mmCIF file of C-alpha atoms in Angstrom:
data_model
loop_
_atom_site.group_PDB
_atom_site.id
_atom_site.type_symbol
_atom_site.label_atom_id
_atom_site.label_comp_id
_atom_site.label_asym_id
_atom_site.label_seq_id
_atom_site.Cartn_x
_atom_site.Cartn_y
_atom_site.Cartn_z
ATOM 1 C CA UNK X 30 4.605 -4.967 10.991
ATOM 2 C CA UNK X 31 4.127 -7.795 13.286
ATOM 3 C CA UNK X 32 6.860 -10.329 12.421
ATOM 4 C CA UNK X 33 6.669 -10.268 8.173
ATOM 5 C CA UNK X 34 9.312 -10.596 6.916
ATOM 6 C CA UNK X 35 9.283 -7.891 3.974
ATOM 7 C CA UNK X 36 13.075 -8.644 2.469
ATOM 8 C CA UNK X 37 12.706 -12.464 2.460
ATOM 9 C CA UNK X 38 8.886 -12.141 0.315
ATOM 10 C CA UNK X 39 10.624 -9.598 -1.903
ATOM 11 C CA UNK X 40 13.662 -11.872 -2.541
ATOM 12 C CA UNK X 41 11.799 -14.894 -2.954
ATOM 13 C CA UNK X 42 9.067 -13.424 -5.592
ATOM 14 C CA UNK X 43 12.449 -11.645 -7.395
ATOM 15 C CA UNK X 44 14.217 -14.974 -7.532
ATOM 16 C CA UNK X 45 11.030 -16.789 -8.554
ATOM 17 C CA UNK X 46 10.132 -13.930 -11.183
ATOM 18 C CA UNK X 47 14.306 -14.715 -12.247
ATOM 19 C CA UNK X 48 15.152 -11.134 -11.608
ATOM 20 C CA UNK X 49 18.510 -9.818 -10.564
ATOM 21 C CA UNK X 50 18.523 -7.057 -7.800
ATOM 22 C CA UNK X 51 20.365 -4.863 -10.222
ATOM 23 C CA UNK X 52 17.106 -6.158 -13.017
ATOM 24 C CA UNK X 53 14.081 -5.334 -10.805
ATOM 25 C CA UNK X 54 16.301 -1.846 -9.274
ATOM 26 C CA UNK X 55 16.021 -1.080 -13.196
ATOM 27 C CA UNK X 56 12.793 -2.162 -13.672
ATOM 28 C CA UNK X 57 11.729 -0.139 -10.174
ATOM 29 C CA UNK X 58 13.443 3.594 -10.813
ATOM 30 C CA UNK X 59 14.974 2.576 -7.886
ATOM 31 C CA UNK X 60 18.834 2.241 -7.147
ATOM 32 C CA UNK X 61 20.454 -1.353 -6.445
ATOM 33 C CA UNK X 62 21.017 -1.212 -3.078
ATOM 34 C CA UNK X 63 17.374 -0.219 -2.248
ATOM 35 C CA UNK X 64 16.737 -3.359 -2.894
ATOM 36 C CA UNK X 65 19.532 -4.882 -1.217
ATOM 37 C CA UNK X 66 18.822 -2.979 1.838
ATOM 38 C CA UNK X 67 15.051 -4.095 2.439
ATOM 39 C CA UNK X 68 16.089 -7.654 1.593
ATOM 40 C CA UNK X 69 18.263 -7.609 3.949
ATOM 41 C CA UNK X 70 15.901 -5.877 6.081
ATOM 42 C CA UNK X 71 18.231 -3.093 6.897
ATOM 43 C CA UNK X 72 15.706 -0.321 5.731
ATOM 44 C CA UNK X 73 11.844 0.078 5.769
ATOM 45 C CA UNK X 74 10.374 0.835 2.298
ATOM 46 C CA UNK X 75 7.803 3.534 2.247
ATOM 47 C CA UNK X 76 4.334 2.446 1.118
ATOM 48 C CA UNK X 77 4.949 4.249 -1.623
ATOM 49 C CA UNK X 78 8.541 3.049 -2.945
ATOM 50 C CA UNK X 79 7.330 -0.626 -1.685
ATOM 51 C CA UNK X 80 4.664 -0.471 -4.347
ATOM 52 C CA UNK X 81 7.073 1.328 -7.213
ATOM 53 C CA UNK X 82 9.339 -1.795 -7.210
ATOM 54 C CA UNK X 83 6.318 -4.647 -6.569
ATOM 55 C CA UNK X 84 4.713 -2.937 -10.025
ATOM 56 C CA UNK X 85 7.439 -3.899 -11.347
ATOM 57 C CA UNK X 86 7.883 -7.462 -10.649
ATOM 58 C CA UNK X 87 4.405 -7.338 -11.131
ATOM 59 C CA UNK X 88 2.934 -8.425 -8.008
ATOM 60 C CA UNK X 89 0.214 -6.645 -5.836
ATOM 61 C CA UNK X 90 0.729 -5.288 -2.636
ATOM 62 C CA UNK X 91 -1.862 -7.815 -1.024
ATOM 63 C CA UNK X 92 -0.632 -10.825 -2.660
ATOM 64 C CA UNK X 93 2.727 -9.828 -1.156
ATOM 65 C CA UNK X 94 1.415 -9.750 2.070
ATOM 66 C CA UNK X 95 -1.378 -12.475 1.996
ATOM 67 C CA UNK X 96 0.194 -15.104 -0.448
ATOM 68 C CA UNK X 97 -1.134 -15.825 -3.702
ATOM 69 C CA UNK X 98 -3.366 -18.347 -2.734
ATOM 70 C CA UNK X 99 -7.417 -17.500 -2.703
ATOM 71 C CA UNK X 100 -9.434 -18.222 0.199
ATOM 72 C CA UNK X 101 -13.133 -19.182 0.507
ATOM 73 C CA UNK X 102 -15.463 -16.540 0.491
ATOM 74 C CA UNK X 103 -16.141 -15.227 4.542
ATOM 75 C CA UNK X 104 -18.975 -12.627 5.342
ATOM 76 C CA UNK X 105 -17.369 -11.532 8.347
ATOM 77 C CA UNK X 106 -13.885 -10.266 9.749
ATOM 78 C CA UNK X 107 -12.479 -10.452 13.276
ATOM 79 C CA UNK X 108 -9.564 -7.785 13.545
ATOM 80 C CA UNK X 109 -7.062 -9.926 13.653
ATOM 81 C CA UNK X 110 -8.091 -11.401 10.341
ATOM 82 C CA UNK X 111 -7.064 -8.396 8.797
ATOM 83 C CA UNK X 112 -4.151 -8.475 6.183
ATOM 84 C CA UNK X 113 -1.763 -5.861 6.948
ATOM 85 C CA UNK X 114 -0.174 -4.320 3.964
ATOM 86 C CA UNK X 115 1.702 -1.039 5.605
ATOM 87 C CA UNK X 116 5.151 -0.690 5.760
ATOM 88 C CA UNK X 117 5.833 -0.719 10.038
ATOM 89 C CA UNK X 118 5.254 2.945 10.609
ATOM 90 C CA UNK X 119 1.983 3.061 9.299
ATOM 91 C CA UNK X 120 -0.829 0.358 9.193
ATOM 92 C CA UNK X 121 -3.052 -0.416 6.431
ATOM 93 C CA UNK X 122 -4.879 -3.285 7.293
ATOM 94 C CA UNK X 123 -7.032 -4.496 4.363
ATOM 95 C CA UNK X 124 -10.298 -6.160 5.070
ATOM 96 C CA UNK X 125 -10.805 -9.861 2.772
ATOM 97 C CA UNK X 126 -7.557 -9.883 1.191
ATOM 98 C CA UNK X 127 -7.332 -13.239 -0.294
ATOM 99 C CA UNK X 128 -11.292 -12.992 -1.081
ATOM 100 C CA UNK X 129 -11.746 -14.098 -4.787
ATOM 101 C CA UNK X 130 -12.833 -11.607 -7.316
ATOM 102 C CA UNK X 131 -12.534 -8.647 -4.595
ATOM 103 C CA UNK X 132 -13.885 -5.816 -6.609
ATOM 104 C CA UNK X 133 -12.926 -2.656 -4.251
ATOM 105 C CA UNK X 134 -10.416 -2.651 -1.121
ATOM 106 C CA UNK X 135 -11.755 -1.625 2.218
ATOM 107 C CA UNK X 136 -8.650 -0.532 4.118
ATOM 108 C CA UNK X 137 -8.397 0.254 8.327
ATOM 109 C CA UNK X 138 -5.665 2.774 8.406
ATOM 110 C CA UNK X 139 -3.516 4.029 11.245
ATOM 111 C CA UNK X 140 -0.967 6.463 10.786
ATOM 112 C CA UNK X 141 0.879 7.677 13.932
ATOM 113 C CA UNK X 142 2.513 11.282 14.372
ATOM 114 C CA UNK X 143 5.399 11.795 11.464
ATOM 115 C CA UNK X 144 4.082 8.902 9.109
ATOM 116 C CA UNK X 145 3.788 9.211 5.539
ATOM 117 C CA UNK X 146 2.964 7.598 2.329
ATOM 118 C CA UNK X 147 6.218 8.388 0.976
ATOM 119 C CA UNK X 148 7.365 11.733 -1.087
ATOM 120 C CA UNK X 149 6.709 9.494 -4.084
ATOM 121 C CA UNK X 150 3.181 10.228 -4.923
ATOM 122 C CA UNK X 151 0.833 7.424 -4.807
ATOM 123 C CA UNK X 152 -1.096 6.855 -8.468
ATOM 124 C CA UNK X 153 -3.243 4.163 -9.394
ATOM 125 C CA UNK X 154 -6.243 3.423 -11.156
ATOM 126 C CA UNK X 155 -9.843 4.191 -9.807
ATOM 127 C CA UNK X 156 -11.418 6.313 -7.027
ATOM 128 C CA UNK X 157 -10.834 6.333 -3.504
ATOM 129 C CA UNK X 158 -12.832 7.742 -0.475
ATOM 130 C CA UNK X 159 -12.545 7.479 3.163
ATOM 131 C CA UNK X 160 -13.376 8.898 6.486
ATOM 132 C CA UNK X 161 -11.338 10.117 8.985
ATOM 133 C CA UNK X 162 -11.924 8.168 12.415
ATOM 134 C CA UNK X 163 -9.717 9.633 14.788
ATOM 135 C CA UNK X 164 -6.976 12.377 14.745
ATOM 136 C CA UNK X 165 -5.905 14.435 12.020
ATOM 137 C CA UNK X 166 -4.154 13.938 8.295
ATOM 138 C CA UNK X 167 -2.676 16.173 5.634
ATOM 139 C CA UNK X 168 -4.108 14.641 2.510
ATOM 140 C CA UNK X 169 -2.170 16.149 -0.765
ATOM 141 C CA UNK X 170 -3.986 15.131 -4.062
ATOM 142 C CA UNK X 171 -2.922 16.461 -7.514
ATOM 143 C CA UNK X 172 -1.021 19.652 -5.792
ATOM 144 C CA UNK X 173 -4.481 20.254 -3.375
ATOM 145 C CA UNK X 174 -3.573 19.826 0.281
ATOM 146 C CA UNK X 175 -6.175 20.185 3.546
ATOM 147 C CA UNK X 176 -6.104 19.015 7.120
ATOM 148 C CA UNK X 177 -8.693 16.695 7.645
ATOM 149 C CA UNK X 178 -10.003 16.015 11.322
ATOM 150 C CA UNK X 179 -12.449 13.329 12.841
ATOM 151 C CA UNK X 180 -15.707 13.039 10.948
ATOM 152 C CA UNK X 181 -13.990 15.187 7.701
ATOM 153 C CA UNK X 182 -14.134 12.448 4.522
ATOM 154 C CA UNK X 183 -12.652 12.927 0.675
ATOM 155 C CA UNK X 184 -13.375 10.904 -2.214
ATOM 156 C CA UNK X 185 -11.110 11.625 -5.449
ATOM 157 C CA UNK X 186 -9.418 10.258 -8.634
ATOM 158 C CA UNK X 187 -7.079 7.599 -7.598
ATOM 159 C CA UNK X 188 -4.820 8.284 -11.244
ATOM 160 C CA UNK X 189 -3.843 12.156 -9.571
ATOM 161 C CA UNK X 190 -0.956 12.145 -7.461
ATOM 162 C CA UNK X 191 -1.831 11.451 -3.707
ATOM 163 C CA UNK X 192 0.127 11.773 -0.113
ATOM 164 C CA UNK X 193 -1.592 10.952 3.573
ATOM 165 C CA UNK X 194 1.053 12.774 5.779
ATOM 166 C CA UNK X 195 0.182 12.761 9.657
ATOM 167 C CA UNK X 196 1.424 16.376 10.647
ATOM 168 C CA UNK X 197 -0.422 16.191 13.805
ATOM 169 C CA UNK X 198 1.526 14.632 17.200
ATOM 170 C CA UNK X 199 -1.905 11.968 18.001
ATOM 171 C CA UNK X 200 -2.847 9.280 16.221
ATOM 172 C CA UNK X 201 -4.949 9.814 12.704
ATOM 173 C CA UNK X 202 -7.220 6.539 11.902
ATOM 174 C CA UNK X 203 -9.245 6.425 8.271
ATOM 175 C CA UNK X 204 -11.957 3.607 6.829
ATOM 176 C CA UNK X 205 -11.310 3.645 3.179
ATOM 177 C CA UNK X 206 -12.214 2.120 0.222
ATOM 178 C CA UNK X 207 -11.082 1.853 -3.137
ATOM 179 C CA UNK X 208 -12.470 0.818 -6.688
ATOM 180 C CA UNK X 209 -10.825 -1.282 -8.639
ATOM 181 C CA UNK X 210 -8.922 -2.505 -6.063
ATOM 182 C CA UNK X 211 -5.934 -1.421 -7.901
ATOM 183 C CA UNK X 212 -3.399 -0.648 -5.331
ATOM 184 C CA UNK X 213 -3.789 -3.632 -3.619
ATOM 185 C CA UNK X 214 -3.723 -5.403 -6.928
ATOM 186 C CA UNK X 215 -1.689 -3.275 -8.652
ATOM 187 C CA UNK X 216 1.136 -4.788 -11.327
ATOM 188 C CA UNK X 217 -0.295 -2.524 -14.242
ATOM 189 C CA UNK X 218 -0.187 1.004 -13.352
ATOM 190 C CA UNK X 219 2.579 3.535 -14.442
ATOM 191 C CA UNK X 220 4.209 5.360 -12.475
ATOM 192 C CA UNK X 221 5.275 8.696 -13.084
ATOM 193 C CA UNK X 222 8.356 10.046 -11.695
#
């Protein structure tokens, strides 16, 4: 991630939220010195275990990234206007973050060889569907798993447990999209571990 600083957003939406680490850990499933660890920026949270513990503040994943202020409405999105919301091994980069009332989330996501969502299983309201661009992914939903390739799309319930896992050694790029945008919003979902 170029430059954000992941443990200083966490620690100042914990402080401001008046959360202990040990509080939010609790809160999170996660143990206490996860949380010391990315605030201190000593390890890189998964997607997956970065959205666990900012459910449980509850803040979204692009409000993390993007600030909680809205921004005026824009038709049109150079690349580098792109929020990016993926956790330094892999890039989502979502497409109007701060755009008000955003209904679904259009996401541009790289994953080079080896990353991975996370062996937590992604769940979250809605439906999701995207094409693959470039390369190749292992998609896992609800137990399910297929290699995808360039040009091979899904579309499934968002609420099943979900992994992207790039087995392949090239680059895999996807266009998704999501409705709600719930796990960019997120804050509400359970999580079931």
């Amino acid at each position: 991630m170029s430059g954000f600083d992941v443990g200083a957003r966490l620690k100042q939406l914990r402080q401001k939220r008046g959360l202990s680490q040990r509080e939010l850990a609790k809160r999170a499933g996660v143990t206490n010195s996860t949380i010391s660890l990315i605030e201190q920026n000593s390890v890189s949270p998964s997607v997956s275990s970065l959205k666990k513990i900012l459910d449980a503040l509850p803040v979204s994943i692009s409000e993390f990234f993007a600030g909680e202020e809205f921004a005026k409405e824009q038709v049109f999105y150079r690349a580098s206007e792109l929020t990016e919301i993926g956790d330094g091994k892999l890039s989502w980069r979502l497409v109007g973050a701060r755009r008000p009332n955003r209904s679904m989330s259009i996401i541009h996501e790289y994953y080079p060889p080896g990353a991975d969502t996370g062996e937590d299983m992604l769940e979250h309201e809605g439906e999701e569907g995207g094409v693959i661009v470039a390369g190749t992914i292992e998609l896992s939903v609800n137990g399910e798993v297929q290699l995808l390739t360039a040009g091979d799309a899904y579309y499934f319930d968002s609420r099943l447990p979900h992994r992207f896992r790039n087995v392949s050694d090239s680059d895999c790029v996807i266009v998704s999209a999501n409705n709600p945008p719930s796990f960019a919003e997120g804050g509400t979902e359970k999580h079931h571990g």
